[in-house]
mmCIF file of C-alpha atoms in Angstrom:
data_model
loop_
_atom_site.group_PDB
_atom_site.id
_atom_site.type_symbol
_atom_site.label_atom_id
_atom_site.label_comp_id
_atom_site.label_asym_id
_atom_site.label_seq_id
_atom_site.Cartn_x
_atom_site.Cartn_y
_atom_site.Cartn_z
ATOM 1 C CA MET A 1 0.000 0.000 0.000
ATOM 2 C CA THR A 2 1.065 3.571 -0.618
ATOM 3 C CA GLU A 3 1.097 6.044 2.268
ATOM 4 C CA LYS A 4 -2.046 7.624 0.838
ATOM 5 C CA GLN A 5 -3.805 4.252 0.766
ATOM 6 C CA LYS A 6 -2.708 3.522 4.327
ATOM 7 C CA LYS A 7 -4.037 6.876 5.500
ATOM 8 C CA GLU A 8 -7.366 6.252 3.783
ATOM 9 C CA ARG A 9 -7.633 2.760 5.264
ATOM 10 C CA MET A 10 -6.731 4.036 8.715
ATOM 11 C CA ALA A 11 -9.520 6.621 8.483
ATOM 12 C CA GLN A 12 -11.943 3.764 7.761
ATOM 13 C CA ILE A 13 -10.556 1.756 10.675
ATOM 14 C CA VAL A 14 -10.894 4.706 13.047
ATOM 15 C CA ALA A 15 -14.502 5.253 11.950
ATOM 16 C CA ARG A 16 -15.351 1.550 12.230
ATOM 17 C CA LEU A 17 -13.949 1.263 15.758
ATOM 18 C CA LYS A 18 -15.964 4.309 16.811
ATOM 19 C CA THR A 19 -19.142 2.427 16.025
ATOM 20 C CA VAL A 20 -17.978 -0.681 17.896
ATOM 21 C CA TYR A 21 -16.598 1.189 20.915
ATOM 22 C CA PRO A 22 -18.453 4.515 21.162
ATOM 23 C CA GLU A 23 -16.875 5.294 24.524
ATOM 24 C CA ALA A 24 -13.096 5.662 24.312
ATOM 25 C CA VAL A 25 -12.274 5.152 27.982
ATOM 26 C CA CYS A 26 -8.895 4.563 29.586
ATOM 27 C CA ALA A 27 -8.787 1.145 31.254
ATOM 28 C CA LEU A 28 -6.850 2.613 34.203
ATOM 29 C CA GLU A 29 -9.282 3.901 36.830
ATOM 30 C CA TYR A 30 -7.501 7.101 37.834
ATOM 31 C CA GLY A 31 -10.544 9.197 38.655
ATOM 32 C CA GLY A 32 -9.431 12.181 36.606
ATOM 33 C CA ASP A 33 -6.327 12.829 38.735
ATOM 34 C CA PRO A 34 -3.294 13.398 36.444
ATOM 35 C CA TRP A 35 -0.766 12.275 39.056
ATOM 36 C CA LYS A 36 -2.668 9.044 39.637
ATOM 37 C CA LEU A 37 -2.630 8.320 35.896
ATOM 38 C CA LEU A 38 1.127 8.847 35.911
ATOM 39 C CA VAL A 39 1.493 6.369 38.770
ATOM 40 C CA MET A 40 -0.821 3.805 37.211
ATOM 41 C CA GLY A 41 0.820 4.155 33.827
ATOM 42 C CA ARG A 42 4.194 3.337 35.347
ATOM 43 C CA LEU A 43 2.811 0.351 37.246
ATOM 44 C CA SER A 44 1.132 -1.018 34.114
ATOM 45 C CA ALA A 45 4.472 -1.953 32.502
ATOM 46 C CA GLN A 46 4.432 -5.757 32.143
ATOM 47 C CA CYS A 47 1.300 -5.864 34.291
ATOM 48 C CA THR A 48 -2.412 -5.941 33.489
ATOM 49 C CA ASP A 49 -4.537 -2.825 33.895
ATOM 50 C CA ALA A 50 -6.952 -4.851 36.012
ATOM 51 C CA ARG A 51 -4.259 -5.682 38.547
ATOM 52 C CA VAL A 52 -2.998 -2.102 38.595
ATOM 53 C CA ASN A 53 -6.519 -0.872 39.373
ATOM 54 C CA ILE A 54 -6.730 -3.247 42.336
ATOM 55 C CA VAL A 55 -3.253 -2.485 43.690
ATOM 56 C CA CYS A 56 -3.769 1.260 43.442
ATOM 57 C CA ARG A 57 -6.767 1.208 45.750
ATOM 58 C CA ASP A 58 -4.403 0.470 48.634
ATOM 59 C CA LEU A 59 -1.595 2.587 47.195
ATOM 60 C CA PHE A 60 -3.685 5.750 46.920
ATOM 61 C CA ALA A 61 -5.306 5.145 50.294
ATOM 62 C CA LYS A 62 -1.813 5.252 51.815
ATOM 63 C CA PHE A 63 -0.346 7.891 49.480
ATOM 64 C CA PRO A 64 -3.189 10.120 48.180
ATOM 65 C CA ASP A 65 -1.044 12.640 46.323
ATOM 66 C CA ALA A 66 2.441 13.334 44.993
ATOM 67 C CA LYS A 67 3.611 15.060 48.185
ATOM 68 C CA ALA A 68 2.589 12.089 50.329
ATOM 69 C CA MET A 69 4.378 9.635 48.057
ATOM 70 C CA ALA A 70 7.488 11.804 47.807
ATOM 71 C CA GLU A 71 7.706 11.829 51.619
ATOM 72 C CA GLY A 72 6.731 8.182 52.045
ATOM 73 C CA GLU A 73 8.981 5.278 52.947
ATOM 74 C CA LEU A 74 10.308 3.519 49.870
ATOM 75 C CA SER A 75 9.857 0.132 51.551
ATOM 76 C CA GLU A 76 6.147 0.821 52.096
ATOM 77 C CA ILE A 77 5.660 1.760 48.454
ATOM 78 C CA GLU A 78 7.538 -1.362 47.372
ATOM 79 C CA GLU A 79 5.395 -3.621 49.529
ATOM 80 C CA ILE A 80 2.138 -2.266 48.108
ATOM 81 C CA VAL A 81 3.174 -2.315 44.425
ATOM 82 C CA LYS A 82 4.898 -5.701 44.628
ATOM 83 C CA PRO A 83 2.024 -7.550 42.861
ATOM 84 C CA CYS A 84 2.649 -5.391 39.766
ATOM 85 C CA GLY A 85 6.121 -6.854 39.217
ATOM 86 C CA LEU A 86 9.466 -5.051 38.887
ATOM 87 C CA TYR A 87 8.398 -3.464 42.152
ATOM 88 C CA ARG A 88 11.741 -2.113 43.350
ATOM 89 C CA MET A 89 12.380 -0.084 40.208
ATOM 90 C CA LYS A 90 8.743 0.993 39.916
ATOM 91 C CA ALA A 91 8.582 2.122 43.546
ATOM 92 C CA GLU A 92 11.838 4.066 43.212
ATOM 93 C CA ASN A 93 10.588 5.725 40.026
ATOM 94 C CA LEU A 94 7.260 6.664 41.592
ATOM 95 C CA LYS A 95 8.812 8.176 44.692
ATOM 96 C CA GLU A 96 11.386 10.167 42.707
ATOM 97 C CA ALA A 97 8.868 11.301 40.077
ATOM 98 C CA SER A 98 6.542 12.455 42.860
ATOM 99 C CA ARG A 99 9.410 14.369 44.471
ATOM 100 C CA MET A 100 10.230 16.067 41.166
ATOM 101 C CA LEU A 101 6.604 16.984 40.576
ATOM 102 C CA THR A 102 6.382 18.511 44.034
ATOM 103 C CA GLU A 103 9.714 20.328 44.074
ATOM 104 C CA THR A 104 10.352 21.169 40.419
ATOM 105 C CA TYR A 105 6.899 21.456 38.867
ATOM 106 C CA GLY A 106 4.847 22.808 41.759
ATOM 107 C CA GLY A 107 2.757 19.649 41.935
ATOM 108 C CA GLU A 108 1.540 20.009 38.346
ATOM 109 C CA LEU A 109 2.360 17.633 35.499
ATOM 110 C CA PRO A 110 4.359 19.228 32.688
ATOM 111 C CA ASP A 111 2.245 19.422 29.538
ATOM 112 C CA THR A 112 4.936 18.683 26.946
ATOM 113 C CA MET A 113 6.604 15.483 25.796
ATOM 114 C CA GLU A 114 9.988 16.924 26.714
ATOM 115 C CA GLY A 115 8.878 17.839 30.220
ATOM 116 C CA LEU A 116 7.186 14.520 30.919
ATOM 117 C CA LEU A 117 10.233 12.562 29.776
ATOM 118 C CA THR A 118 12.290 14.190 32.537
ATOM 119 C CA LEU A 119 10.281 12.242 35.121
ATOM 120 C CA PRO A 120 11.856 8.938 36.239
ATOM 121 C CA GLY A 121 10.168 5.898 34.701
ATOM 122 C CA VAL A 122 8.263 7.938 32.108
ATOM 123 C CA GLY A 123 8.864 6.901 28.505
ATOM 124 C CA ARG A 124 7.002 7.908 25.374
ATOM 125 C CA LYS A 125 4.164 5.457 26.016
ATOM 126 C CA ILE A 126 3.250 6.981 29.395
ATOM 127 C CA ALA A 127 3.957 10.508 28.167
ATOM 128 C CA ASN A 128 1.580 10.036 25.222
ATOM 129 C CA LEU A 129 -1.080 8.630 27.550
ATOM 130 C CA LEU A 130 -0.809 11.714 29.740
ATOM 131 C CA LEU A 131 -0.709 14.164 26.843
ATOM 132 C CA GLY A 132 -3.830 12.656 25.317
ATOM 133 C CA ASP A 133 -5.954 11.955 28.397
ATOM 134 C CA VAL A 134 -4.937 14.836 30.643
ATOM 135 C CA PHE A 135 -4.141 17.636 28.216
ATOM 136 C CA GLY A 136 -6.174 16.647 25.154
ATOM 137 C CA LYS A 137 -3.140 16.916 22.901
ATOM 138 C CA PRO A 138 -2.366 14.756 19.847
ATOM 139 C CA ALA A 139 -0.993 11.454 21.111
ATOM 140 C CA VAL A 140 -0.413 7.879 19.984
ATOM 141 C CA VAL A 141 0.046 5.330 22.769
ATOM 142 C CA CYS A 142 1.918 2.415 21.250
ATOM 143 C CA ASP A 143 1.276 -0.420 23.671
ATOM 144 C CA THR A 144 1.499 -4.095 22.717
ATOM 145 C CA HIS A 145 -2.087 -4.180 21.401
ATOM 146 C CA CYS A 146 -1.619 -1.135 19.183
ATOM 147 C CA ILE A 147 1.721 -2.329 17.790
ATOM 148 C CA ARG A 148 0.455 -5.851 17.059
ATOM 149 C CA ILE A 149 -2.870 -4.889 15.523
ATOM 150 C CA CYS A 150 -1.697 -1.994 13.370
ATOM 151 C CA GLY A 151 0.964 -4.312 11.960
ATOM 152 C CA ARG A 152 -1.695 -6.875 11.099
ATOM 153 C CA LEU A 153 -3.797 -4.143 9.523
ATOM 154 C CA GLY A 154 -0.921 -3.336 7.184
ATOM 155 C CA MET A 155 0.278 -0.001 8.502
ATOM 156 C CA TYR A 156 3.841 -1.386 8.728
ATOM 157 C CA PRO A 157 5.478 -4.847 8.606
ATOM 158 C CA GLU A 158 4.150 -7.195 11.282
ATOM 159 C CA THR A 159 7.747 -7.870 12.308
ATOM 160 C CA LEU A 160 8.174 -4.240 13.416
ATOM 161 C CA LYS A 161 7.888 -4.150 17.206
ATOM 162 C CA ASP A 162 9.739 -0.929 18.044
ATOM 163 C CA PRO A 163 7.347 1.423 19.920
ATOM 164 C CA VAL A 164 9.090 4.626 18.804
ATOM 165 C CA LYS A 165 9.161 3.645 15.128
ATOM 166 C CA THR A 166 5.549 2.480 15.164
ATOM 167 C CA GLU A 167 4.498 5.718 16.852
ATOM 168 C CA GLN A 168 6.276 7.743 14.178
ATOM 169 C CA LYS A 169 4.518 5.814 11.427
ATOM 170 C CA LEU A 170 1.078 5.982 13.010
ATOM 171 C CA ARG A 171 1.305 9.717 13.668
ATOM 172 C CA LYS A 172 1.528 10.193 9.899
ATOM 173 C CA LEU A 173 -1.534 8.018 9.276
ATOM 174 C CA ILE A 174 -4.007 8.927 12.033
ATOM 175 C CA ALA A 175 -5.687 12.321 12.230
ATOM 176 C CA PRO A 176 -4.109 14.113 15.249
ATOM 177 C CA GLU A 177 -7.458 14.641 16.978
ATOM 178 C CA GLU A 178 -8.260 10.914 16.713
ATOM 179 C CA GLY A 179 -5.019 9.389 18.019
ATOM 180 C CA SER A 180 -5.665 9.216 21.746
ATOM 181 C CA ASP A 181 -9.196 7.810 21.520
ATOM 182 C CA PHE A 182 -8.147 5.392 18.773
ATOM 183 C CA CYS A 183 -5.514 3.909 21.071
ATOM 184 C CA HIS A 184 -8.058 3.328 23.848
ATOM 185 C CA ARG A 185 -10.378 1.638 21.371
ATOM 186 C CA ILE A 186 -7.628 -0.529 19.913
ATOM 187 C CA VAL A 187 -6.835 -1.839 23.410
ATOM 188 C CA ASN A 188 -10.429 -3.002 23.823
ATOM 189 C CA PHE A 189 -10.381 -4.484 20.332
ATOM 190 C CA GLY A 190 -7.117 -6.275 21.082
ATOM 191 C CA ARG A 191 -8.478 -7.823 24.249
ATOM 192 C CA GLU A 192 -11.830 -8.880 22.829
ATOM 193 C CA VAL A 193 -11.173 -9.696 19.165
ATOM 194 C CA CYS A 194 -7.656 -9.314 17.753
ATOM 195 C CA THR A 195 -5.839 -11.173 20.501
ATOM 196 C CA ALA A 196 -2.159 -12.100 20.303
ATOM 197 C CA ARG A 197 -3.020 -15.778 19.930
ATOM 198 C CA ASN A 198 -6.028 -17.179 18.094
ATOM 199 C CA PRO A 199 -7.624 -13.878 17.072
ATOM 200 C CA ALA A 200 -11.358 -14.055 16.434
ATOM 201 C CA CYS A 201 -11.198 -13.272 12.720
ATOM 202 C CA ASP A 202 -14.664 -14.697 12.055
ATOM 203 C CA GLY A 203 -17.033 -11.832 12.623
ATOM 204 C CA CYS A 204 -14.207 -9.317 13.111
ATOM 205 C CA PRO A 205 -15.506 -5.785 12.387
ATOM 206 C CA LEU A 206 -12.232 -4.956 10.626
ATOM 207 C CA PHE A 207 -11.943 -8.171 8.605
ATOM 208 C CA ASP A 208 -12.256 -6.462 5.214
ATOM 209 C CA LEU A 209 -9.691 -3.811 6.193
ATOM 210 C CA CYS A 210 -7.063 -6.232 7.512
ATOM 211 C CA GLU A 211 -3.965 -6.717 5.370
ATOM 212 C CA HIS A 212 -3.078 -9.902 7.257
ATOM 213 C CA ASN A 213 -6.346 -11.503 6.192
ATOM 214 C CA MET A 214 -6.027 -10.174 2.656
ATOM 215 C CA LYS A 215 -2.635 -11.840 2.342
ATOM 216 C CA THR A 216 -4.099 -15.101 3.638
ATOM 217 C CA VAL A 217 -6.881 -14.934 1.038
ATOM 218 C CA ARG A 218 -4.385 -14.230 -1.762
ATOM 219 C CA ARG A 219 -2.255 -17.239 -0.774
ATOM 220 C CA THR A 220 -5.361 -19.459 -0.664
ATOM 221 C CA GLU A 221 -6.498 -18.351 -4.110
ATOM 222 C CA LYS A 222 -3.183 -19.188 -5.768
#
């Protein structure tokens, strides 16, 4: 496909997913608090959103804001976030990021990619999540679902797994105002339909727009 064809197909995909998932809602239950989304985004690395939601009930009861976490005992943070895996590094990142927010940014999240990336444990995935959900800015969150599915759809080779490269490609193909909501919808789609193993291709709402399936049909017809 040419870039123009990819852009046209992506517009169809975006529109189709809107009808399937009218509500583009973040799976992390952060209650509208930007700092809590930062914390939950960091904990979600190699952990399910469902588990993060459960763990954070206790975490936020003990540390309700950035100041409390910055002043908290690292060992206490570690103990609470342990079920999320990689708990020592995550706890250290959360405490230090909370300290920086309190001391450097006056308790407010920076609203630029550059500013967010200065926070410990924040990479482009979390920064894009924050830019889109908190600040309403153009953002593409390239999590495992997004990377896998957009490869299958033909936006880039399925072998491409690099989050930065896939983000760069998708930013050129998705309308800026659609990126953040699209990524929330693609997560739902990836969990319910286009799973990593044994995707439910029969009845898939994107079947006719999927390059992976088109290639399969072409091979069968030969």
